[in-house]
Amino acid sequence: EDQVTQSPEALRLQEGESSSLNCSYTVSGLRGLFWYRQDPGKGPEFLFTLYSAGEEKEKERLKATLTKKESFLHITAPKPEDSATYLCAAPRSNTGKLIFGQGTTLQVKP
Amino acid sequence: DVKVTQSSRYLVKRTGEKVFLECVQDMDHENMFWYRQDPGLGLRLIYFSYDVKMKEKGDIPEGYSVSREKKERFSLILESASTNQTSMYLCASSLGVYQPQHFGDGTRLSIL
């Protein structure tokens, strides 16, 4: 069965303290792995797409990487404005419908 | 930038009412989606559409219907609203099936 699992559920960091969020997936024939950021009361905002193992994408303090089993979202020297819930998602192998992970809620304290 | 606009940010309706949620996208995307998001349950797909006048059920279609008369507009209809349909509703669109989906800001719907 296709599945996407994120860990940890919640993460609290001090400003400047780098860390990584994990997204494990079991989707045969992966056709893309998507990362989103969601602020409270708003819709998810698209961040990155990764298509093949070894691929990396960067945007400001965020870097997403992909292996054959998982993806990581690395946050370097985070700031309070990076506080949000980060979601990963992958299309189901047979239908293309997105499966979302439960998300990691990141809080960055000044 | 892709813009997905949902007609209302907040909506309060009564049990039994017929409720319409509207969504418009400005990027000529083929695919449009309706999700609901609840604490602890994550994002769940209600309905989606791959083309005008075409629709397919998602994971939780019961109590809902949809309409797509024009490519840019996708409506979600609650036929007879019930309290368990109180939720955050999110509309999304994508260029292709395996392309990233872009979301609107959501409608927080309360059914009293």
Short mmCIF file of C-alpha atoms in Angstrom, two decimals:
data_model
loop_
_atom_site.label_atom_id
_atom_site.label_comp_id
_atom_site.label_asym_id
_atom_site.label_seq_id
_atom_site.Cartn_x
_atom_site.Cartn_y
_atom_site.Cartn_z
CA GLU A 1 0.00 0.00 0.00
CA ASP A 2 1.27 3.47 -0.89
CA GLN A 3 2.20 5.47 2.21
CA VAL A 4 3.89 8.71 3.19
CA THR A 5 5.08 9.17 6.79
CA GLN A 6 6.66 12.28 8.30
CA SER A 7 8.76 12.64 11.42
CA PRO A 8 8.99 14.17 13.88
CA GLU A 9 5.42 15.33 14.43
CA ALA A 10 6.67 18.52 16.07
CA LEU A 11 10.07 20.19 16.28
CA ARG A 12 11.17 23.13 18.39
CA LEU A 13 14.42 24.85 17.51
CA GLN A 14 16.30 27.87 18.69
CA GLU A 15 16.98 30.49 16.07
CA GLY A 16 20.11 29.46 14.19
CA GLU A 17 19.90 25.79 15.22
CA SER A 18 19.94 23.73 12.02
CA SER A 19 17.96 20.48 11.73
CA SER A 20 16.21 18.13 9.29
CA LEU A 21 12.65 16.92 8.75
CA ASN A 22 12.06 13.42 7.44
CA CYS A 23 9.53 12.10 4.90
CA SER A 24 9.53 8.33 4.34
CA TYR A 25 7.56 6.92 1.43
CA THR A 26 6.52 3.56 0.05
CA VAL A 27 5.24 4.35 -3.43
CA SER A 28 6.23 2.11 -6.28
CA GLY A 29 7.52 3.92 -9.33
CA LEU A 30 7.74 7.32 -7.63
CA ARG A 31 6.54 10.06 -9.97
CA GLY A 32 7.56 13.00 -7.82
CA LEU A 33 7.88 13.99 -4.16
CA PHE A 34 6.46 17.38 -3.21
CA TRP A 35 7.20 19.60 -0.22
CA TYR A 36 4.79 22.25 1.02
CA ARG A 37 4.78 24.85 3.77
CA GLN A 38 1.51 25.64 5.54
CA ASP A 39 0.96 28.61 7.84
CA PRO A 40 -1.93 28.52 10.35
CA GLY A 41 -5.28 29.25 8.71
CA LYS A 42 -3.86 29.21 5.18
CA GLY A 43 -3.52 26.73 2.34
CA PRO A 44 -0.30 24.79 1.68
CA GLU A 45 2.29 26.72 -0.30
CA PHE A 46 4.30 24.70 -2.81
CA LEU A 47 8.05 24.62 -2.12
CA PHE A 48 9.83 21.88 -4.10
CA THR A 49 9.42 18.91 -6.41
CA LEU A 50 11.99 16.10 -6.43
CA TYR A 51 11.82 13.41 -9.10
CA SER A 52 14.83 11.12 -8.72
CA ALA A 53 17.15 9.81 -6.02
CA GLY A 54 20.12 12.09 -5.50
CA GLU A 55 18.25 15.19 -6.58
CA GLU A 56 18.50 18.32 -4.41
CA LYS A 57 16.58 21.61 -4.46
CA GLU A 58 17.32 24.76 -2.46
CA LYS A 59 15.41 27.88 -1.52
CA GLU A 60 16.86 30.33 0.99
CA ARG A 61 17.45 28.37 4.21
CA LEU A 62 15.70 25.23 2.96
CA LYS A 63 17.21 22.32 1.07
CA ALA A 64 15.26 19.23 0.02
CA THR A 65 16.96 15.93 -0.84
CA LEU A 66 15.65 12.59 -2.08
CA THR A 67 16.78 8.98 -1.69
CA LYS A 68 15.04 5.81 -2.82
CA LYS A 69 13.13 5.54 0.45
CA GLU A 70 12.92 9.01 1.97
CA SER A 71 13.23 12.73 1.54
CA PHE A 72 14.74 15.24 3.91
CA LEU A 73 14.02 18.92 4.32
CA HIS A 74 17.12 20.50 5.81
CA ILE A 75 16.71 23.85 7.51
CA THR A 76 19.94 25.80 7.95
CA ALA A 77 20.16 28.54 10.59
CA PRO A 78 16.37 28.88 10.87
CA LYS A 79 14.62 32.10 11.77
CA PRO A 80 11.30 32.56 13.62
CA GLU A 81 9.57 33.24 10.29
CA ASP A 82 10.36 29.65 9.25
CA SER A 83 7.86 28.47 11.86
CA ALA A 84 5.10 26.58 10.02
CA THR A 85 3.84 23.08 9.29
CA TYR A 86 5.80 21.34 6.54
CA LEU A 87 4.00 18.72 4.47
CA CYS A 88 5.34 16.21 2.01
CA ALA A 89 3.26 14.39 -0.58
CA ALA A 90 3.65 11.84 -3.37
CA PRO A 91 1.31 10.72 -6.17
CA ARG A 92 -0.19 7.26 -5.77
CA SER A 93 1.37 4.80 -8.19
CA ASN A 94 -1.88 3.82 -9.91
CA THR A 95 -4.02 6.97 -9.87
CA GLY A 96 -1.75 9.97 -9.45
CA LYS A 97 -3.82 11.23 -6.51
CA LEU A 98 -1.58 12.81 -3.89
CA ILE A 99 -0.91 11.07 -0.58
CA PHE A 100 0.02 13.58 2.09
CA GLY A 101 2.06 12.96 5.19
CA GLN A 102 0.66 14.19 8.50
CA GLY A 103 3.13 17.06 8.57
CA THR A 104 5.87 18.34 10.88
CA THR A 105 5.07 21.47 12.86
CA LEU A 106 8.21 23.52 13.27
CA GLN A 107 8.56 26.23 15.88
CA VAL A 108 11.66 28.42 15.83
CA LYS A 109 12.20 30.51 18.95
CA PRO A 110 14.19 33.74 18.89
CA ASP B 1 2.65 32.71 -10.11
CA VAL B 2 -0.34 30.39 -9.92
CA LYS B 3 -3.33 31.95 -8.25
CA VAL B 4 -6.10 29.80 -6.80
CA THR B 5 -8.89 31.88 -5.29
CA GLN B 6 -11.57 30.56 -2.98
CA SER B 7 -14.67 32.71 -2.71
CA SER B 8 -14.91 32.87 1.09
CA ARG B 9 -12.34 32.62 3.89
CA TYR B 10 -14.99 32.00 6.55
CA LEU B 11 -18.54 30.72 6.20
CA VAL B 12 -21.21 29.86 8.76
CA LYS B 13 -24.24 27.83 7.68
CA ARG B 14 -27.06 25.92 9.32
CA THR B 15 -27.73 22.19 9.33
CA GLY B 16 -29.72 21.10 6.28
CA GLU B 17 -28.74 24.07 4.10
CA LYS B 18 -27.32 23.59 0.63
CA VAL B 19 -23.83 25.12 0.62
CA PHE B 20 -21.73 26.18 -2.35
CA LEU B 21 -17.95 26.67 -2.17
CA GLU B 22 -16.37 28.27 -5.22
CA CYS B 23 -12.83 28.04 -6.52
CA VAL B 24 -11.20 29.79 -9.47
CA GLN B 25 -7.70 29.29 -10.90
CA ASP B 26 -5.96 31.61 -13.35
CA MET B 27 -3.33 29.31 -14.87
CA ASP B 28 -5.35 27.28 -17.38
CA HIS B 29 -4.71 24.11 -15.35
CA GLU B 30 -6.44 20.93 -16.48
CA ASN B 31 -6.84 19.42 -13.02
CA MET B 32 -8.70 20.75 -10.03
CA PHE B 33 -9.21 19.24 -6.57
CA TRP B 34 -11.23 19.68 -3.41
CA TYR B 35 -9.82 18.58 -0.04
CA ARG B 36 -10.88 18.92 3.54
CA GLN B 37 -8.36 19.27 6.35
CA ASP B 38 -9.10 18.27 9.92
CA PRO B 39 -6.77 18.12 12.94
CA GLY B 40 -5.24 14.66 13.27
CA LEU B 41 -6.69 13.48 9.94
CA GLY B 42 -4.60 15.55 7.56
CA LEU B 43 -5.67 16.40 4.02
CA ARG B 44 -8.35 14.16 2.53
CA LEU B 45 -9.45 14.27 -1.11
CA ILE B 46 -13.17 14.79 -1.66
CA TYR B 47 -13.48 15.12 -5.45
CA PHE B 48 -11.31 15.99 -8.39
CA SER B 49 -11.72 16.90 -12.04
CA TYR B 50 -9.40 16.20 -14.97
CA ASP B 51 -11.36 18.23 -17.48
CA VAL B 52 -14.41 20.40 -17.90
CA LYS B 53 -17.60 18.53 -17.01
CA MET B 54 -15.55 15.55 -15.82
CA LYS B 55 -15.37 14.58 -12.17
CA GLU B 56 -14.15 11.67 -10.11
CA LYS B 57 -14.71 10.71 -6.50
CA GLY B 58 -11.89 11.01 -4.07
CA ASP B 59 -11.54 9.26 -0.74
CA ILE B 60 -14.49 10.87 1.09
CA PRO B 61 -17.18 11.96 -1.44
CA GLU B 62 -20.25 11.12 0.67
CA GLY B 63 -22.45 14.16 1.26
CA TYR B 64 -20.70 16.24 -1.41
CA SER B 65 -21.02 16.89 -5.13
CA VAL B 66 -19.05 19.06 -7.55
CA SER B 67 -19.53 21.06 -10.69
CA ARG B 68 -17.04 22.12 -13.35
CA GLU B 69 -18.78 24.01 -16.15
CA LYS B 70 -15.72 26.08 -17.10
CA LYS B 71 -12.05 25.12 -17.02
CA GLU B 72 -11.09 27.75 -14.48
CA ARG B 73 -13.90 27.17 -11.99
CA PHE B 74 -14.58 24.19 -9.71
CA SER B 75 -17.44 24.24 -7.22
CA LEU B 76 -18.00 22.03 -4.20
CA ILE B 77 -21.60 21.52 -3.09
CA LEU B 78 -22.77 20.26 0.28
CA GLU B 79 -26.21 18.93 -0.59
CA SER B 80 -27.60 19.07 2.97
CA ALA B 81 -25.02 20.40 5.40
CA SER B 82 -24.39 18.49 8.60
CA THR B 83 -22.31 19.39 11.66
CA ASN B 84 -19.69 16.75 10.79
CA GLN B 85 -18.91 18.76 7.66
CA THR B 86 -17.49 21.58 9.76
CA SER B 87 -13.93 21.78 8.48
CA MET B 88 -11.30 23.67 6.50
CA TYR B 89 -11.91 23.19 2.77
CA LEU B 90 -9.03 23.57 0.35
CA CYS B 91 -9.13 23.84 -3.42
CA ALA B 92 -6.10 23.04 -5.57
CA SER B 93 -5.15 22.93 -9.24
CA SER B 94 -2.35 21.34 -11.25
CA LEU B 95 -1.12 21.40 -14.83
CA GLY B 96 -0.82 17.61 -15.07
CA VAL B 97 -1.59 14.54 -13.00
CA TYR B 98 1.98 14.21 -11.73
CA GLN B 99 2.64 17.94 -11.45
CA PRO B 100 2.59 19.79 -8.12
CA GLN B 101 -0.78 21.02 -6.92
CA HIS B 102 -1.23 24.68 -6.01
CA PHE B 103 -3.65 25.52 -3.23
CA GLY B 104 -5.99 28.34 -2.38
CA ASP B 105 -6.10 29.85 1.11
CA GLY B 106 -9.02 27.71 2.18
CA THR B 107 -12.56 28.23 3.42
CA ARG B 108 -13.18 27.59 7.10
CA LEU B 109 -16.76 26.32 7.13
CA SER B 110 -18.81 26.01 10.30
CA ILE B 111 -22.14 24.18 10.27
CA LEU B 112 -24.35 25.02 13.25
#
